[in-house]
Tab-separated table of C-alpha atoms in Angstrom:
chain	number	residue	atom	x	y	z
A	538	UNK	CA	16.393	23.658	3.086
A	539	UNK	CA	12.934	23.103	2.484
A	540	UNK	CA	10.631	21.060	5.264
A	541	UNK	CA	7.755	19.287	4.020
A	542	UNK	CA	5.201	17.873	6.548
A	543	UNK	CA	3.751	14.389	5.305
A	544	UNK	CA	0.771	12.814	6.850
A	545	UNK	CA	-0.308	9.128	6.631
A	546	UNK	CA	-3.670	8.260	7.597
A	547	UNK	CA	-4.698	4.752	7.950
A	548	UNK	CA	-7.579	2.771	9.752
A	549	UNK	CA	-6.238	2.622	13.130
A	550	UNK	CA	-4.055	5.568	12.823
A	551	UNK	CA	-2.415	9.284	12.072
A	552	UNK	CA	1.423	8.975	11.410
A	553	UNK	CA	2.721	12.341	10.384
A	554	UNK	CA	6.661	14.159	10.096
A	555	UNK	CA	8.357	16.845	8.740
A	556	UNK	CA	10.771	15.567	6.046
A	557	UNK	CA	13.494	17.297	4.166
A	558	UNK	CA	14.535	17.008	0.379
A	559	UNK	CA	16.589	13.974	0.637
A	560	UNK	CA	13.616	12.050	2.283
A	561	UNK	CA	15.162	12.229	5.617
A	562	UNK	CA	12.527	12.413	8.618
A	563	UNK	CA	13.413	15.590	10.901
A	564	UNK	CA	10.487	14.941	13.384
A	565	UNK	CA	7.502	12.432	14.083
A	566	UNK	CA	4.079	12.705	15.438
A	567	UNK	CA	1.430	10.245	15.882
A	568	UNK	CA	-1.818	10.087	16.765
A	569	UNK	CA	-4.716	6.967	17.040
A	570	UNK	CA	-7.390	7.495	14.280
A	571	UNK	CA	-10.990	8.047	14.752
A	572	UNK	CA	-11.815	6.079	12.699
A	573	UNK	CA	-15.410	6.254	12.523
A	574	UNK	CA	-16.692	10.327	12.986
A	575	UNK	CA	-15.685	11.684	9.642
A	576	UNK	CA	-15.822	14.968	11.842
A	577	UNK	CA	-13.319	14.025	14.483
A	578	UNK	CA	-11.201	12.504	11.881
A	579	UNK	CA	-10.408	15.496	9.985
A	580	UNK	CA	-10.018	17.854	12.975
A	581	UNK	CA	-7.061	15.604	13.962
A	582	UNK	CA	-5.473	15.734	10.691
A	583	UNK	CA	-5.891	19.587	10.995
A	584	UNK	CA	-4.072	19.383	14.234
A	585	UNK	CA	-1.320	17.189	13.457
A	586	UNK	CA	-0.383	19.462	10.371
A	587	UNK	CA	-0.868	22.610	12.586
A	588	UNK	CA	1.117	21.636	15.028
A	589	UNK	CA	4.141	20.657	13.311
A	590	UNK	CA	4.143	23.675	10.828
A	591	UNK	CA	3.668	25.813	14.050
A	592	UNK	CA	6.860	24.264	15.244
A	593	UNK	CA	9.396	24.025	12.123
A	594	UNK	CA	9.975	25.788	9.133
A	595	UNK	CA	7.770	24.033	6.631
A	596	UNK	CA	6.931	25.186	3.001
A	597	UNK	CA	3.599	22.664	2.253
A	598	UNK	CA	2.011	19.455	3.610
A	599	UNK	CA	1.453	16.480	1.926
A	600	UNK	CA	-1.361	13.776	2.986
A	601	UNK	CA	-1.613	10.397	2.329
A	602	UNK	CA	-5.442	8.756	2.516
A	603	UNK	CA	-6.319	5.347	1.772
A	604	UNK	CA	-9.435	5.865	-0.760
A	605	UNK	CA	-10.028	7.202	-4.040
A	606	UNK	CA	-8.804	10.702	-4.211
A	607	UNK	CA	-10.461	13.302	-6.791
A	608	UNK	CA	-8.289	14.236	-10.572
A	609	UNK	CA	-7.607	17.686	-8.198
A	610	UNK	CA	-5.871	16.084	-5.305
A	611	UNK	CA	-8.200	17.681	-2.817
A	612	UNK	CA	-11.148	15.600	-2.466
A	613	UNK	CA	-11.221	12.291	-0.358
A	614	UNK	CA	-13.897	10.429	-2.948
A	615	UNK	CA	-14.271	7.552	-0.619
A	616	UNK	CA	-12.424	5.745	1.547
A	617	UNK	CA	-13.068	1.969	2.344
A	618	UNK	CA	-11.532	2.035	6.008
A	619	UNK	CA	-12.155	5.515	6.730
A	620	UNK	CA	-15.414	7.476	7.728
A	621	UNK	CA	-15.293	10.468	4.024
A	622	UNK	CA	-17.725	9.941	1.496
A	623	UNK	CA	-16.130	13.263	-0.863
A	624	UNK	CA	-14.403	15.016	2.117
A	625	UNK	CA	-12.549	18.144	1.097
A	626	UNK	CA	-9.741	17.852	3.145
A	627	UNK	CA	-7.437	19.984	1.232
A	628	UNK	CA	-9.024	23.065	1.832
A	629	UNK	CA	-9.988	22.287	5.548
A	630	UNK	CA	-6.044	21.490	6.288
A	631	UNK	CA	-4.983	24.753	4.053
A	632	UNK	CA	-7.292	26.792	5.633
A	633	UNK	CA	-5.961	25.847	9.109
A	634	UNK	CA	-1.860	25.707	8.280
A	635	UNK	CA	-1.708	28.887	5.416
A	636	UNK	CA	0.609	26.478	3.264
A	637	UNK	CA	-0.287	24.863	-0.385
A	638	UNK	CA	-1.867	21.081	0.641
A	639	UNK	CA	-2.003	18.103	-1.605
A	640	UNK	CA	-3.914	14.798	-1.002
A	641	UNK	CA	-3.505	11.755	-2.467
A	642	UNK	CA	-3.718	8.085	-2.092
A	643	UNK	CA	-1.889	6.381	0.128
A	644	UNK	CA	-0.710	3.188	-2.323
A	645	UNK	CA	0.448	6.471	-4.439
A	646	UNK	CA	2.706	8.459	-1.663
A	647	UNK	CA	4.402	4.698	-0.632
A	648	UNK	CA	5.062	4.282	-4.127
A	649	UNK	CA	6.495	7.930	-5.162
A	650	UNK	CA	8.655	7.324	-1.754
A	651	UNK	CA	10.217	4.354	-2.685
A	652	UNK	CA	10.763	5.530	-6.510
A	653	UNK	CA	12.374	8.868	-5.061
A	654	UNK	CA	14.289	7.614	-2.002
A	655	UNK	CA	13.674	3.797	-1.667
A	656	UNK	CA	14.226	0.341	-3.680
A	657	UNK	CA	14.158	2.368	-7.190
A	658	UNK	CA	16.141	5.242	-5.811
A	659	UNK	CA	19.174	4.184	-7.776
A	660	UNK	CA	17.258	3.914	-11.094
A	661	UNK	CA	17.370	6.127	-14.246
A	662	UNK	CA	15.014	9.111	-13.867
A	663	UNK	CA	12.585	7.969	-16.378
A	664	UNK	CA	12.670	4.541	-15.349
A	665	UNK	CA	8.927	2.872	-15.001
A	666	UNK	CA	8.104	1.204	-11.527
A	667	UNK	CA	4.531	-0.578	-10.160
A	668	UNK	CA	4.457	-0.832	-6.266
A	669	UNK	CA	2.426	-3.314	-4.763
A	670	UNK	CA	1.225	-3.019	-1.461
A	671	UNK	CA	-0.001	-6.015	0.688
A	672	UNK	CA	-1.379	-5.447	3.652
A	673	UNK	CA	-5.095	-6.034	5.201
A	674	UNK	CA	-5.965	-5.108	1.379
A	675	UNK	CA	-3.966	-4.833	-1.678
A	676	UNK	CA	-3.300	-1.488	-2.783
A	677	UNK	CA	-0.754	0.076	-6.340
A	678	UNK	CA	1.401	2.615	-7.260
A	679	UNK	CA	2.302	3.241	-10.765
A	680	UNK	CA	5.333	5.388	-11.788
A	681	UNK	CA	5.523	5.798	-15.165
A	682	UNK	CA	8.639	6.947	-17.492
A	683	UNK	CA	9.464	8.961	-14.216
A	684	UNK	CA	6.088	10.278	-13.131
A	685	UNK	CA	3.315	9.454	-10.836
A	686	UNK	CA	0.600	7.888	-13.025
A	687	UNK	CA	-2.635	9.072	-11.384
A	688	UNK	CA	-5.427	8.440	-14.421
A	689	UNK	CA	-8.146	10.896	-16.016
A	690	UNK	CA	-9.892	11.014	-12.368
A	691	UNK	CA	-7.351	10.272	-9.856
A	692	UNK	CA	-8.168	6.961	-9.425
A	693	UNK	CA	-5.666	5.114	-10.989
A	694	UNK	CA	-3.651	1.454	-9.983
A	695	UNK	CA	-6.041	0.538	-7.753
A	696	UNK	CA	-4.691	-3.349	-8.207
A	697	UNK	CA	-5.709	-5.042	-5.686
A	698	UNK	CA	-9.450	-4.095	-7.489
A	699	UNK	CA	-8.544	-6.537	-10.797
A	700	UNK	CA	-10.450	-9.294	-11.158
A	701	UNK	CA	-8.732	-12.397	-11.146
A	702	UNK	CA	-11.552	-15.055	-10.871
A	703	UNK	CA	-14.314	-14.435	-12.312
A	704	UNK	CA	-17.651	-14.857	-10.095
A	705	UNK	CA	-15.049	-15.188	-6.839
A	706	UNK	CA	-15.363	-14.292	-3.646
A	707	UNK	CA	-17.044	-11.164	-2.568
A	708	UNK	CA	-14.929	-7.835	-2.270
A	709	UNK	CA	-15.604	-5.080	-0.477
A	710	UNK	CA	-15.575	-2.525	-3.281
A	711	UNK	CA	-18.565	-4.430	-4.814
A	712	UNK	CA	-16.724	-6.767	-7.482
A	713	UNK	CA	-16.739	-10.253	-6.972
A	714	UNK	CA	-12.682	-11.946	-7.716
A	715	UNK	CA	-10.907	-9.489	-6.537
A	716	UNK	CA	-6.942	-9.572	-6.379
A	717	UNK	CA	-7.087	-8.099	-3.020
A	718	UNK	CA	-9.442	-11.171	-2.103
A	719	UNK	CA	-6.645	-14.031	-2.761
A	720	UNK	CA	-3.411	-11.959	-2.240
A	721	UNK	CA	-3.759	-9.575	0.996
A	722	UNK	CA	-3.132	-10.319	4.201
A	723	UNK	CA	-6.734	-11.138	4.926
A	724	UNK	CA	-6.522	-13.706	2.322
A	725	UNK	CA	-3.163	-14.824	3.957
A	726	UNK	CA	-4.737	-15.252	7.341
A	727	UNK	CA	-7.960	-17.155	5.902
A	728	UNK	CA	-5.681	-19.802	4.246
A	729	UNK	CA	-4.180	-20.235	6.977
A	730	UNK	CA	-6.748	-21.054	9.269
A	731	UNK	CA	-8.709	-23.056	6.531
A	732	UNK	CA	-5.452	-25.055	6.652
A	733	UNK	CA	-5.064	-25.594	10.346
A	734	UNK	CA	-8.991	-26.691	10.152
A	735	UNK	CA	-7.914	-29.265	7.604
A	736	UNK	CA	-4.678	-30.615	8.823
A	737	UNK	CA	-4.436	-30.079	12.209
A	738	UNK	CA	-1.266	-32.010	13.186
A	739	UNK	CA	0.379	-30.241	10.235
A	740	UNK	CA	-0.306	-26.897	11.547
A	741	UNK	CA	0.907	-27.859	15.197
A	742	UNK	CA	2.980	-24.742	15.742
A	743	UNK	CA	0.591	-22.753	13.967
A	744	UNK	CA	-2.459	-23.863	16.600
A	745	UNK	CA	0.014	-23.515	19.384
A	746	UNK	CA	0.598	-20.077	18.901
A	747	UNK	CA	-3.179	-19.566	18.243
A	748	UNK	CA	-4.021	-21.495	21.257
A	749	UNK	CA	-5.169	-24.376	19.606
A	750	UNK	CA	-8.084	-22.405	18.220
A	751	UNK	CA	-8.065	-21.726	14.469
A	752	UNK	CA	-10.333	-18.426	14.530
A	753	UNK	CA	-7.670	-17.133	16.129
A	754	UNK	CA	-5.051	-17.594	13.878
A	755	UNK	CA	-4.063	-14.042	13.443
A	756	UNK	CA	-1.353	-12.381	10.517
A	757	UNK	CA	1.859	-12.400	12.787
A	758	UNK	CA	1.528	-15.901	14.162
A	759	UNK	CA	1.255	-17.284	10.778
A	760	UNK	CA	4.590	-14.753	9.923
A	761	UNK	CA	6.334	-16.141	13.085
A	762	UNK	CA	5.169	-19.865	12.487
A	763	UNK	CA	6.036	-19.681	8.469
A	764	UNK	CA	8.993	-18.619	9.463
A	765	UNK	CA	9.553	-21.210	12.111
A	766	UNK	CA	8.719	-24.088	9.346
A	767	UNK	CA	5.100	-24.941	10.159
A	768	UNK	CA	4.312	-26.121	6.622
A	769	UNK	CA	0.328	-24.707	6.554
A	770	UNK	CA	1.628	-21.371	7.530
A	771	UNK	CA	4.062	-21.631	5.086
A	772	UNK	CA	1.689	-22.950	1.980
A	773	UNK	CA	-0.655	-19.602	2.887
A	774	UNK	CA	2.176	-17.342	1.769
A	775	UNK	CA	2.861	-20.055	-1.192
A	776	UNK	CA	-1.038	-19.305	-2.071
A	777	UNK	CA	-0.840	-15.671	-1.777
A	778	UNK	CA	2.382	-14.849	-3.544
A	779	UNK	CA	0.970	-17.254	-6.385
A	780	UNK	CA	-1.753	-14.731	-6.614
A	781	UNK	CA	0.756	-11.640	-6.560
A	782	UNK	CA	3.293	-13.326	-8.725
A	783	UNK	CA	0.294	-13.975	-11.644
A	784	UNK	CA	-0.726	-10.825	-11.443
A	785	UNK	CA	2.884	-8.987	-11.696
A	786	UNK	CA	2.875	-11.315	-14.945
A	787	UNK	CA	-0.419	-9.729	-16.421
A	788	UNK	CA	0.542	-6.113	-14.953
A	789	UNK	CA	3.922	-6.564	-17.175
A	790	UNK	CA	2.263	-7.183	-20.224
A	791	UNK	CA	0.326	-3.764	-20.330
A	792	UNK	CA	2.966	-1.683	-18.665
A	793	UNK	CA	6.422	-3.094	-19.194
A	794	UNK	CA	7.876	-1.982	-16.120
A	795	UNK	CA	11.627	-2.380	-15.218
A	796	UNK	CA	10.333	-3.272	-11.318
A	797	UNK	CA	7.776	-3.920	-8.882
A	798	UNK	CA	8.181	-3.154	-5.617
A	799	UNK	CA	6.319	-4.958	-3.150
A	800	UNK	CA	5.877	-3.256	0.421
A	801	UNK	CA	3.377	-2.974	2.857
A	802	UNK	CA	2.951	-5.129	6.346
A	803	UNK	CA	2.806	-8.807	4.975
A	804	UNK	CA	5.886	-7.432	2.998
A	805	UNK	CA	7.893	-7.404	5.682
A	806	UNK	CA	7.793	-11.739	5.941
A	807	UNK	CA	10.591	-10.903	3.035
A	808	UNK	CA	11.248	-13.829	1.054
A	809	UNK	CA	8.341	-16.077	2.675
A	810	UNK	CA	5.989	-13.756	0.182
A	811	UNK	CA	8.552	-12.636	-2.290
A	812	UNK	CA	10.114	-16.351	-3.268
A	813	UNK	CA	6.968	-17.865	-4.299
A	814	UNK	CA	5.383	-14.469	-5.870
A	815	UNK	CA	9.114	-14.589	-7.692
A	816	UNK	CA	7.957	-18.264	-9.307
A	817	UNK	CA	4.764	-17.661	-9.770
A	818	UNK	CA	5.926	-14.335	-11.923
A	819	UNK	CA	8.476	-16.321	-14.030
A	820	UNK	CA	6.098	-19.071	-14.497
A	821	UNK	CA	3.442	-16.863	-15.601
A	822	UNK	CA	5.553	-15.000	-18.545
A	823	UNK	CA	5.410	-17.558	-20.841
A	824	UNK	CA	7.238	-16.736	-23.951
A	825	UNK	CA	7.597	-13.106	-22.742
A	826	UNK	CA	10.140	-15.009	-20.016
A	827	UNK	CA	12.580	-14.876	-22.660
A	828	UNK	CA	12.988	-11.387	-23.074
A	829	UNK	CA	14.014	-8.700	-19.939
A	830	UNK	CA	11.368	-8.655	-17.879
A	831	UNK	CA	10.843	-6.666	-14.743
A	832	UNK	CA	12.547	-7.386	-11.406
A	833	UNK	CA	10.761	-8.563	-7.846
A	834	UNK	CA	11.927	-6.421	-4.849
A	835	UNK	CA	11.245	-5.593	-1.528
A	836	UNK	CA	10.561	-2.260	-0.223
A	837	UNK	CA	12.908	-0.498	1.648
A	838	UNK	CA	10.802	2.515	3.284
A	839	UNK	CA	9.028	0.669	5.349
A	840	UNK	CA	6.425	2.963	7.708
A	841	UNK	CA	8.121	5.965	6.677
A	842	UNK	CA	6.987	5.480	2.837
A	843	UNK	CA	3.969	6.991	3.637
A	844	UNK	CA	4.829	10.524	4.930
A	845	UNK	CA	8.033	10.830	3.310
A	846	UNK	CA	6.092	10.340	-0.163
A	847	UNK	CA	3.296	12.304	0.820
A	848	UNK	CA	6.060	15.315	1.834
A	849	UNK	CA	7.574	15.564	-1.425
A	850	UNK	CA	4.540	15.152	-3.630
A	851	UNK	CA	3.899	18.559	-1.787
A	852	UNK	CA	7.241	19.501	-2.258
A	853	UNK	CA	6.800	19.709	-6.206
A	854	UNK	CA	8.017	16.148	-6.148
């Protein structure tokens, strides 16, 4: 049987595990990230891989970074939340385990996860899927006819980075109108607290949970209130999934898929995000409505997408 170890770094931390060919998860670690000594960072990825490939069997390791990773998957281009500006963390980690590395973005490993072993696992081999991940950003996964599409520099479905209004609000990666900027959980969080600021009495459960303060309206009490009934916590998700349900219209016109799968943290409010990006989708079609058009769906992996993709992209996956 042949162990993979899969490592998923994020802003606030290191999950890592050794997984085995059916995506099942044979043993966790995890460790807080440093998130802001580029130095630090990459000598606890080093020992997280080192450790667990000094413990079990393992045959490669797979890492999963949010940023733009080079065409070679070795080079951490830049990452947004983390401290690399072109890190070469392939050859550090190789150097330190002996074993073949690969490095690639993190949107990518959730997605090949869930097309291998999660919501698509059922689906024909060559079957196209886009994964959308919503979280403090919004972050893509293409697979396409049955392979990870990755583009001519490695850089490929970053969707949250399409511009949906022109001349919008500022993004971090230097565009203004951003997807990422009206369907993320940031964006979920500021409509909610716009909302509370504009209908208080309407947003009574909301404020109670938040104190009465709307600043500190945070993601999970507008989660727990939506899903309560507070109606302002419920028309942020209706404003976000609008966004994500336009833009799985726009995405199915270039790429045809047969599904997107939506994951990440604000994911996990199931059908509170997923019912109005649903309407929003079908709304959006237009004439293409009439024809088969891709399905909406939840992803199943959950926190384990990460390292179990990242394992068997190093696997050969």
């Amino acid at each position: 049987m042949s162990l993979a170890v899969g490592i998923d770094i994020g802003g606030t931390k290191i999950a890592a595990a050794v997984v085995d060919p059916a995506g099942r998860i044979v043993a966790r670690l995890r460790r807080p990230t440093s998130a802001g000594d580029p130095d630090k960072l990459r000598a606890q990825v080093v020992e997280v891989a080192a450790g667990l490939a000094a413990q079990h069997p393992v045959t490669a390791v797979g890492i999963g970074a949010a940023g733009w990773i080079d065409a070679g998957r070795s080079v951490v281009r830049y990452g947004p939340h983390l401290p690399w500006r072109d890190e070469p963390l392939r050859d550090a980690v190789a150097a330190a385990v002996g074993l073949p590395v690969v490095v690639e973005n993190d949107a990518n490993v959730a997605a090949w996860a869930e097309y291998r072993f999660g919501a698509c696992a059922a689906a024909d081999p060559g079957a196209t899927m886009v994964m959308v991940t919503v979280g403090t950003g919004v972050g893509g996964g293409i697979v396409l006819g049955g392979r990870l599409y990755r583009g001519a520099q490695g850089i490929a479905a970053e969707l949250g980075h399409v511009r949906v209004v022109p001349d919008g609000r500022p993004c971090p990666c230097g565009r203004r109108g951003c997807l990422e900027r009206y369907a993320s959980g940031t964006a979920l969080v500021e409509a909610a607290r716009a909302g509370a600021r504009a209908d208080p009495a309407a947003a009574a459960d909301l404020l109670r949970r938040a104190g009465g303060d709307p600043a500190a309206v945070s993601g999970p009490m507008v989660t727990a209130a939506a899903g309560a009934g507070d109606p302002v916590a419920r028309a942020a998700f209706a404003e976000i999934g609008g966004w994500l349900g336009a833009a799985c219209a726009d995405w199915t016109q270039i790429l045809d898929p047969h599904t997107f799968v939506v994951g990440g943290g604000v994911a996990d409010a199931g059908e509170l995000l997923l019912a109005p990006a649903r309407a929003a989708y079908a709304e959006q079609l237009g004439r293409r409505g009439r024809y088969p058009a891709a399905t909406v769906t939840a992803a199943v992996r959950g926190n384990d997408a990460g390292v179990v993709g990242a394992a068997d992209l190093a696997r050969g996956g």
